[in-house]
Every structure is written in structure tokens, then in C-alpha cells.
PDB file of C-alpha atoms and ligand atoms in Angstrom:
ATOM      1  CA  MET J  12     -57.501 -17.982  -2.884  1.00 82.00           C
ATOM      2  CA  LYS J  13     -59.894 -15.075  -2.365  1.00 91.00           C
ATOM      3  CA  PRO J  14     -62.849 -15.265  -4.796  1.00 96.00           C
ATOM      4  CA  LEU J  15     -62.902 -12.657  -7.548  1.00 97.00           C
ATOM      5  CA  ILE J  16     -66.050 -10.565  -7.299  1.00 98.00           C
ATOM      6  CA  VAL J  17     -66.971  -8.441 -10.300  1.00 98.00           C
ATOM      7  CA  ALA J  18     -69.662  -5.743 -10.223  1.00 98.00           C
ATOM      8  CA  ASN J  19     -71.304  -5.108 -13.587  1.00 98.00           C
ATOM      9  CA  TRP J  20     -73.223  -1.856 -13.215  1.00 98.00           C
ATOM     10  CA  LYS J  21     -74.432  -2.030 -16.829  1.00 98.00           C
ATOM     11  CA  MET J  22     -76.047   1.292 -17.906  1.00 98.00           C
ATOM     12  CA  ASN J  23     -76.444   2.576 -14.334  1.00 98.00           C
ATOM     13  CA  PRO J  24     -76.623   4.851 -12.412  1.00 98.00           C
ATOM     14  CA  LEU J  25     -77.875   7.859 -14.338  1.00 98.00           C
ATOM     15  CA  THR J  26     -75.771  10.551 -12.687  1.00 98.00           C
ATOM     16  CA  LEU J  27     -72.140  10.909 -11.686  1.00 98.00           C
ATOM     17  CA  ALA J  28     -73.251  11.966  -8.207  1.00 98.00           C
ATOM     18  CA  GLU J  29     -75.073   8.645  -7.718  1.00 98.00           C
ATOM     19  CA  ALA J  30     -72.137   6.744  -9.178  1.00 98.00           C
ATOM     20  CA  LYS J  31     -69.772   8.376  -6.686  1.00 98.00           C
ATOM     21  CA  LEU J  32     -72.079   7.592  -3.796  1.00 98.00           C
ATOM     22  CA  LEU J  33     -72.379   3.952  -4.797  1.00 98.00           C
ATOM     23  CA  PHE J  34     -68.662   3.582  -5.520  1.00 98.00           C
ATOM     24  CA  ASN J  35     -67.680   5.058  -2.169  1.00 97.00           C
ATOM     25  CA  LYS J  36     -69.852   2.524  -0.382  1.00 97.00           C
ATOM     26  CA  VAL J  37     -68.378  -0.505  -2.132  1.00 96.00           C
ATOM     27  CA  LYS J  38     -64.790   0.384  -2.942  1.00 93.00           C
ATOM     28  CA  LYS J  39     -63.452  -0.977   0.344  1.00 92.00           C
ATOM     29  CA  THR J  40     -64.516  -4.457  -0.755  1.00 91.00           C
ATOM     30  CA  GLN J  41     -61.733  -4.432  -3.369  1.00 89.00           C
ATOM     31  CA  ALA J  42     -64.108  -5.995  -5.862  1.00 97.00           C
ATOM     32  CA  VAL J  43     -63.675  -5.313  -9.569  1.00 98.00           C
ATOM     33  CA  ILE J  44     -66.110  -2.484 -10.253  1.00 98.00           C
ATOM     34  CA  CYS J  45     -67.189  -2.017 -13.871  1.00 98.00           C
ATOM     35  CA  PRO J  46     -69.135   1.249 -14.261  1.00 98.00           C
ATOM     36  CA  PRO J  47     -70.142   2.893 -17.540  1.00 98.00           C
ATOM     37  CA  PHE J  48     -67.049   4.249 -19.372  1.00 98.00           C
ATOM     38  CA  ILE J  49     -67.771   7.888 -18.562  1.00 98.00           C
ATOM     39  CA  TYR J  50     -67.437   7.320 -14.805  1.00 98.00           C
ATOM     40  CA  ILE J  51     -64.218   5.283 -14.863  1.00 98.00           C
ATOM     41  CA  ASP J  52     -61.824   8.216 -14.633  1.00 98.00           C
ATOM     42  CA  THR J  53     -63.564  10.075 -11.808  1.00 98.00           C
ATOM     43  CA  LEU J  54     -64.121   6.934  -9.753  1.00 98.00           C
ATOM     44  CA  LYS J  55     -60.701   5.445 -10.511  1.00 97.00           C
ATOM     45  CA  ALA J  56     -62.546   2.203 -11.191  1.00 98.00           C
ATOM     46  CA  ASN J  57     -60.545  -0.944 -11.907  1.00 98.00           C
ATOM     47  CA  GLY J  58     -62.966  -2.530 -14.399  1.00 98.00           C
ATOM     48  CA  ALA J  59     -64.767  -1.792 -17.680  1.00 98.00           C
ATOM     49  CA  GLN J  60     -67.778  -3.389 -19.374  1.00 98.00           C
ATOM     50  CA  ASP J  61     -66.435  -3.451 -22.916  1.00 98.00           C
ATOM     51  CA  VAL J  62     -63.592  -2.310 -25.171  1.00 98.00           C
ATOM     52  CA  PHE J  63     -62.743  -1.989 -28.870  1.00 98.00           C
ATOM     53  CA  TRP J  64     -60.124  -4.169 -30.536  1.00 98.00           C
ATOM     54  CA  GLU J  65     -58.022  -1.502 -32.255  1.00 98.00           C
ATOM     55  CA  GLU J  66     -55.396   0.516 -30.444  1.00 95.00           C
ATOM     56  CA  ARG J  67     -56.295   3.888 -31.998  1.00 96.00           C
ATOM     57  CA  GLY J  68     -57.794   5.503 -35.081  1.00 97.00           C
ATOM     58  CA  VAL J  69     -60.941   6.281 -37.028  1.00 98.00           C
ATOM     59  CA  TYR J  70     -63.484   4.333 -34.953  1.00 98.00           C
ATOM     60  CA  THR J  71     -66.144   6.788 -33.859  1.00 98.00           C
ATOM     61  CA  GLY J  72     -67.457   6.184 -30.392  1.00 97.00           C
ATOM     62  CA  GLU J  73     -65.037   3.411 -29.485  1.00 98.00           C
ATOM     63  CA  ILE J  74     -62.654   3.065 -26.536  1.00 98.00           C
ATOM     64  CA  SER J  75     -59.277   1.395 -26.944  1.00 98.00           C
ATOM     65  CA  PRO J  76     -57.592  -1.021 -24.525  1.00 98.00           C
ATOM     66  CA  LEU J  77     -54.735   1.457 -24.125  1.00 98.00           C
ATOM     67  CA  MET J  78     -57.138   4.210 -23.075  1.00 98.00           C
ATOM     68  CA  LEU J  79     -58.575   1.939 -20.391  1.00 98.00           C
ATOM     69  CA  LYS J  80     -55.106   0.985 -19.232  1.00 98.00           C
ATOM     70  CA  GLU J  81     -54.140   4.643 -18.998  1.00 98.00           C
ATOM     71  CA  MET J  82     -57.190   5.215 -16.737  1.00 97.00           C
ATOM     72  CA  GLY J  83     -56.000   2.497 -14.356  1.00 98.00           C
ATOM     73  CA  VAL J  84     -58.410  -0.219 -15.471  1.00 98.00           C
ATOM     74  CA  LYS J  85     -57.206  -3.782 -14.884  1.00 98.00           C
ATOM     75  CA  TYR J  86     -60.179  -5.977 -15.909  1.00 98.00           C
ATOM     76  CA  VAL J  87     -62.471  -5.788 -18.937  1.00 98.00           C
ATOM     77  CA  ILE J  88     -65.740  -7.691 -19.393  1.00 98.00           C
ATOM     78  CA  ILE J  89     -65.918  -8.997 -22.965  1.00 98.00           C
ATOM     79  CA  GLY J  90     -68.770 -10.610 -24.872  1.00 97.00           C
ATOM     80  CA  HIS J  91     -71.532 -10.047 -22.348  1.00 98.00           C
ATOM     81  CA  SER J  92     -74.743 -11.617 -23.633  1.00 97.00           C
ATOM     82  CA  GLU J  93     -76.471  -8.215 -23.697  1.00 97.00           C
ATOM     83  CA  ARG J  94     -73.837  -6.971 -26.148  1.00 98.00           C
ATOM     84  CA  ARG J  95     -74.170 -10.116 -28.231  1.00 96.00           C
ATOM     85  CA  LYS J  96     -77.950  -9.629 -28.267  1.00 96.00           C
ATOM     86  CA  TYR J  97     -78.447  -5.869 -28.633  1.00 97.00           C
ATOM     87  CA  LEU J  98     -75.233  -4.835 -30.388  1.00 96.00           C
ATOM     88  CA  GLY J  99     -74.630  -7.800 -32.623  1.00 96.00           C
ATOM     89  CA  GLU J 100     -71.304  -8.821 -31.125  1.00 97.00           C
ATOM     90  CA  THR J 101     -70.028 -11.967 -32.772  1.00 96.00           C
ATOM     91  CA  ASP J 102     -67.543 -14.567 -31.599  1.00 94.00           C
ATOM     92  CA  GLU J 103     -65.095 -13.122 -34.132  1.00 95.00           C
ATOM     93  CA  MET J 104     -65.355  -9.605 -32.665  1.00 97.00           C
ATOM     94  CA  ILE J 105     -65.077 -10.997 -29.163  1.00 96.00           C
ATOM     95  CA  ASP J 106     -61.973 -12.914 -30.139  1.00 95.00           C
ATOM     96  CA  LYS J 107     -60.340  -9.725 -31.455  1.00 96.00           C
ATOM     97  CA  LYS J 108     -61.229  -7.863 -28.266  1.00 97.00           C
ATOM     98  CA  ILE J 109     -59.671 -10.583 -26.109  1.00 96.00           C
ATOM     99  CA  LYS J 110     -56.443 -10.456 -28.102  1.00 96.00           C
ATOM    100  CA  ALA J 111     -56.280  -6.659 -27.956  1.00 97.00           C
ATOM    101  CA  VAL J 112     -56.859  -6.597 -24.215  1.00 97.00           C
ATOM    102  CA  LEU J 113     -54.249  -9.272 -23.488  1.00 97.00           C
ATOM    103  CA  GLU J 114     -51.734  -7.452 -25.670  1.00 97.00           C
ATOM    104  CA  VAL J 115     -51.749  -4.410 -23.386  1.00 97.00           C
ATOM    105  CA  GLY J 116     -51.700  -6.480 -20.210  1.00 97.00           C
ATOM    106  CA  LEU J 117     -55.322  -6.114 -19.092  1.00 98.00           C
ATOM    107  CA  LYS J 118     -57.361  -9.083 -17.891  1.00 98.00           C
ATOM    108  CA  PRO J 119     -60.315 -10.054 -20.083  1.00 98.00           C
ATOM    109  CA  ILE J 120     -63.401 -11.544 -18.426  1.00 98.00           C
ATOM    110  CA  LEU J 121     -65.041 -13.518 -21.212  1.00 98.00           C
ATOM    111  CA  CYS J 122     -68.765 -14.146 -20.728  1.00 98.00           C
ATOM    112  CA  ILE J 123     -70.150 -17.350 -22.196  1.00 97.00           C
ATOM    113  CA  ASP J 124     -73.333 -19.334 -21.894  1.00 96.00           C
ATOM    114  CA  LYS J 125     -72.307 -22.281 -24.032  1.00 94.00           C
ATOM    115  CA  ILE J 126     -69.137 -24.298 -24.241  1.00 93.00           C
ATOM    116  CA  SER J 127     -69.008 -23.722 -28.004  1.00 92.00           C
ATOM    117  CA  GLN J 128     -68.187 -20.061 -27.311  1.00 92.00           C
ATOM    118  CA  LEU J 129     -64.815 -21.120 -25.937  1.00 91.00           C
ATOM    119  CA  LYS J 130     -62.014 -20.846 -28.427  1.00 81.00           C
ATOM    120  CA  LYS J 131     -58.822 -22.834 -28.118  1.00 74.00           C
ATOM    121  CA  ASP J 132     -56.319 -20.198 -27.155  1.00 75.00           C
ATOM    122  CA  LEU J 133     -57.642 -18.556 -24.017  1.00 88.00           C
ATOM    123  CA  LYS J 134     -54.529 -18.324 -21.895  1.00 89.00           C
ATOM    124  CA  GLY J 135     -54.786 -15.442 -19.451  1.00 93.00           C
ATOM    125  CA  VAL J 136     -58.554 -15.120 -19.869  1.00 96.00           C
ATOM    126  CA  ILE J 137     -61.015 -15.237 -16.966  1.00 97.00           C
ATOM    127  CA  VAL J 138     -64.159 -17.083 -18.031  1.00 97.00           C
ATOM    128  CA  ALA J 139     -67.567 -16.102 -16.651  1.00 98.00           C
ATOM    129  CA  TYR J 140     -70.262 -18.738 -17.069  1.00 98.00           C
ATOM    130  CA  GLU J 141     -73.473 -16.742 -17.430  1.00 98.00           C
ATOM    131  CA  PRO J 142     -76.460 -18.857 -18.495  1.00 97.00           C
ATOM    132  CA  LEU J 143     -78.904 -16.664 -20.431  1.00 97.00           C
ATOM    133  CA  PHE J 144     -81.934 -17.811 -18.450  1.00 97.00           C
ATOM    134  CA  ALA J 145     -80.288 -16.618 -15.226  1.00 97.00           C
ATOM    135  CA  ILE J 146     -79.263 -13.106 -16.242  1.00 97.00           C
ATOM    136  CA  SER J 147     -81.471 -10.439 -14.649  1.00 95.00           C
ATOM    137  CA  THR J 148     -84.286 -12.916 -14.107  1.00 96.00           C
ATOM    138  CA  GLY J 149     -83.949 -13.630 -10.403  1.00 95.00           C
ATOM    139  CA  LYS J 150     -83.676 -17.306 -11.402  1.00 97.00           C
ATOM    140  CA  PRO J 151     -80.111 -18.457 -10.813  1.00 97.00           C
ATOM    141  CA  CYS J 152     -78.697 -21.598 -12.374  1.00 97.00           C
ATOM    142  CA  SER J 153     -79.042 -24.747 -10.290  1.00 97.00           C
ATOM    143  CA  LEU J 154     -75.860 -25.668  -8.464  1.00 98.00           C
ATOM    144  CA  ASP J 155     -75.828 -28.996 -10.184  1.00 98.00           C
ATOM    145  CA  LYS J 156     -75.910 -27.568 -13.701  1.00 97.00           C
ATOM    146  CA  ALA J 157     -73.497 -24.776 -12.787  1.00 98.00           C
ATOM    147  CA  LYS J 158     -71.024 -27.272 -11.399  1.00 98.00           C
ATOM    148  CA  LYS J 159     -71.281 -29.474 -14.497  1.00 97.00           C
ATOM    149  CA  MET J 160     -70.618 -26.458 -16.708  1.00 97.00           C
ATOM    150  CA  ARG J 161     -67.713 -25.357 -14.546  1.00 97.00           C
ATOM    151  CA  ILE J 162     -66.137 -28.785 -14.891  1.00 96.00           C
ATOM    152  CA  ALA J 163     -66.777 -28.839 -18.645  1.00 95.00           C
ATOM    153  CA  ILE J 164     -65.203 -25.382 -19.071  1.00 95.00           C
ATOM    154  CA  ASN J 165     -62.277 -26.456 -16.938  1.00 93.00           C
ATOM    155  CA  GLY J 166     -61.747 -29.490 -19.139  1.00 92.00           C
ATOM    156  CA  LYS J 167     -61.382 -27.320 -22.243  1.00 91.00           C
ATOM    157  CA  LEU J 168     -58.936 -24.789 -20.845  1.00 91.00           C
ATOM    158  CA  ASP J 169     -55.615 -24.420 -19.126  1.00 88.00           C
ATOM    159  CA  LYS J 170     -55.889 -25.664 -15.548  1.00 87.00           C
ATOM    160  CA  ASN J 171     -55.003 -22.227 -14.165  1.00 89.00           C
ATOM    161  CA  THR J 172     -57.944 -20.502 -15.843  1.00 93.00           C
ATOM    162  CA  LEU J 173     -60.144 -18.638 -13.390  1.00 96.00           C
ATOM    163  CA  ILE J 174     -63.825 -19.539 -13.844  1.00 97.00           C
ATOM    164  CA  ILE J 175     -66.524 -17.405 -12.275  1.00 98.00           C
ATOM    165  CA  TYR J 176     -70.332 -17.570 -12.243  1.00 98.00           C
ATOM    166  CA  GLY J 177     -72.857 -14.856 -13.097  1.00 98.00           C
ATOM    167  CA  GLY J 178     -76.657 -14.705 -13.261  1.00 98.00           C
ATOM    168  CA  SER J 179     -79.014 -13.689 -10.426  1.00 98.00           C
ATOM    169  CA  VAL J 180     -76.316 -13.941  -7.772  1.00 98.00           C
ATOM    170  CA  ASN J 181     -77.540 -12.814  -4.345  1.00 98.00           C
ATOM    171  CA  SER J 182     -76.331 -13.005  -0.762  1.00 97.00           C
ATOM    172  CA  GLN J 183     -78.194 -16.281  -0.222  1.00 97.00           C
ATOM    173  CA  ASN J 184     -76.809 -18.221  -3.167  1.00 97.00           C
ATOM    174  CA  ALA J 185     -73.353 -16.623  -3.510  1.00 97.00           C
ATOM    175  CA  GLN J 186     -71.527 -18.897  -1.116  1.00 97.00           C
ATOM    176  CA  ASN J 187     -72.821 -22.088  -2.725  1.00 97.00           C
ATOM    177  CA  PHE J 188     -71.576 -21.128  -6.175  1.00 98.00           C
ATOM    178  CA  ILE J 189     -68.103 -20.967  -4.663  1.00 97.00           C
ATOM    179  CA  LYS J 190     -68.256 -23.716  -2.082  1.00 97.00           C
ATOM    180  CA  LYS J 191     -70.482 -26.293  -3.773  1.00 97.00           C
ATOM    181  CA  ALA J 192     -70.189 -25.561  -7.484  1.00 98.00           C
ATOM    182  CA  GLY J 193     -66.476 -24.737  -7.258  1.00 97.00           C
ATOM    183  CA  PHE J 194     -66.376 -21.361  -8.995  1.00 98.00           C
ATOM    184  CA  GLN J 195     -63.531 -18.995  -8.145  1.00 97.00           C
ATOM    185  CA  GLY J 196     -65.598 -15.861  -8.235  1.00 98.00           C
ATOM    186  CA  LEU J 197     -68.880 -14.188  -9.163  1.00 98.00           C
ATOM    187  CA  LEU J 198     -70.126 -11.632 -11.657  1.00 98.00           C
ATOM    188  CA  VAL J 199     -72.897  -9.598 -10.050  1.00 98.00           C
ATOM    189  CA  GLY J 200     -75.268  -7.414 -12.072  1.00 98.00           C
ATOM    190  CA  GLU J 201     -78.374  -5.991 -10.478  1.00 97.00           C
ATOM    191  CA  LEU J 202     -77.349  -6.417  -6.861  1.00 98.00           C
ATOM    192  CA  SER J 203     -74.029  -4.676  -7.447  1.00 98.00           C
ATOM    193  CA  LEU J 204     -76.137  -1.502  -7.540  1.00 98.00           C
ATOM    194  CA  ASN J 205     -77.355  -2.191  -4.025  1.00 97.00           C
ATOM    195  CA  PRO J 206     -74.382  -1.570  -1.718  1.00 97.00           C
ATOM    196  CA  ARG J 207     -75.860  -3.398   1.286  1.00 97.00           C
ATOM    197  CA  GLU J 208     -76.609  -6.538  -0.726  1.00 97.00           C
ATOM    198  CA  PHE J 209     -73.315  -6.337  -2.587  1.00 98.00           C
ATOM    199  CA  ILE J 210     -71.338  -6.150   0.647  1.00 97.00           C
ATOM    200  CA  LYS J 211     -73.389  -9.063   2.015  1.00 97.00           C
ATOM    201  CA  ILE J 212     -72.472 -11.107  -1.063  1.00 97.00           C
ATOM    202  CA  ILE J 213     -68.799 -10.377  -0.514  1.00 97.00           C
ATOM    203  CA  LYS J 214     -69.016 -11.275   3.163  1.00 96.00           C
ATOM    204  CA  ALA J 215     -70.810 -14.530   2.318  1.00 96.00           C
ATOM    205  CA  VAL J 216     -68.125 -15.644  -0.114  1.00 95.00           C
ATOM    206  CA  SER J 217     -65.267 -14.635   2.113  1.00 90.00           C
ATOM    207  CA  GLN J 218     -66.583 -17.309   4.513  1.00 79.00           C
ATOM    208  CA  ALA J 219     -66.785 -19.896   1.726  1.00 70.00           C
TER     209      ALA J 219
HETATM  210  P1  LIG K   8     -77.624 -10.192 -12.798  1.00 65.88           P
HETATM  211  O1  LIG K   8     -76.635  -9.872 -14.007  1.00 65.88           O
HETATM  212  O2  LIG K   8     -76.781 -10.406 -11.568  1.00 65.88           O
HETATM  213  O3  LIG K   8     -78.486  -8.989 -12.685  1.00 65.88           O
HETATM  214  O4  LIG K   8     -78.390 -11.425 -13.181  1.00 65.88           O
HETATM  215  C1  LIG K   8     -75.468 -10.597 -14.203  1.00 65.88           C
HETATM  216  C2  LIG K   8     -74.782 -10.135 -15.456  1.00 65.88           C
HETATM  217  O5  LIG K   8     -75.455  -9.807 -16.432  1.00 65.88           O
HETATM  218  O6  LIG K   8     -73.552 -10.068 -15.514  1.00 65.88           O
END
């Protein structure tokens, strides 16, 4: 199966013009591209970085799963460690978001850095193992530890669950996370903003 590659642009780039330029360079890769909400419609992006758990109503500033679906989004990152850290997202909130996303037929990508963040009922969820020490540090997880975690996550969930790795992925280490550590995809942050590197990552894993 072709590895699932997810681009997490985070709060970048600053202008729509730059976003269009970047998107046009990487869209042919068919990766899941998760730009900031305000660019999703123009780019026709297939991914989002977050969502709210209610369908509609008096929730100032929030975006509902149905709105994302209507824009053509297919995948939604949920529970990224930056949201847990800076926005106080709790496991309970994350759980509600997963349910809401599954209900409308979108695919949640649940980010975890510990096994204890896995709840029992995660059918249909893609799990991204993202160790905190590896996110935006340039220090990826060792293959050995990543593989152990992948096996431990696998043991807790339905055998068909897709498990991907994220944290300082680059074109040198990408293939090994798939080939040696056994992940079925990658979540790429910083280097997803660099089209040449991002395309190199995709090429590397397509040879895995
Ligand atoms: P990074 O980010 O690739 O810049 O480490 C990964 C992530 O936060 O999803």
C-alpha cells in the first residue's frame, strides 16, 4: 500500500499568494495537505489541522466537521501536541472531536506521544505517533524506539488501523520510518513548507 503522507503547514505561510505557490508545487504528490483553515477553500485542500466537535451553533471562532466536509476536506489532524500545549486541548475534547469527525465521514488523524492517549474505541482513526522531543527539533525519534511504539500502538488497536510517524521527518530518514520501523505513512511539519524537500520525502518513501 502507498504510504500516507500528511503535510502539516501549521500557521504558515503568511499570505494566500505564498500558499497558492506552495500548494501548486506539491499538489501533484497527492499528499494530504493541511493548510490553515482560511486557505482550504481557495486551494481545494484535502486536509485540515483541527476542527470543533459540534455540528453548528453558538461557538465563536470554531469550524464544524460539516463545514470542512462541504469544502472537500477528507482528513483532519486532531490533538496535535501544539494544541494540547498552547490551547489546553484535553483528551476529553480530543475524544469529542474524533467522534464528530467520524460521524460525518471524515478521517481523523489522532496525534499521540504516549500510549495512554489511546482510547479504546478508535475504529476508523489514523494514529500519528509524534514524540514531543522530535517535533520541530530536528531530532527525530530513533528507529528502534519508533518501531517499539508502533508495535505497542498496533497491539492496542484494530489490526487495520493506519499508524504513521511524525517528528523531524526529512528526506534522509523518511524511508527508514516506513521500511525499518514499519509505519504506513508520515506526518511532515517544517519540511512540508519546502516543496523540494517535501517532494524528495515522497519520492524516498515511494521506493520504500
Ligand atoms: P516537524 O513537525 O516535521 O516540523 O517536526 C511535525 C508535526 O508537528 O506534525
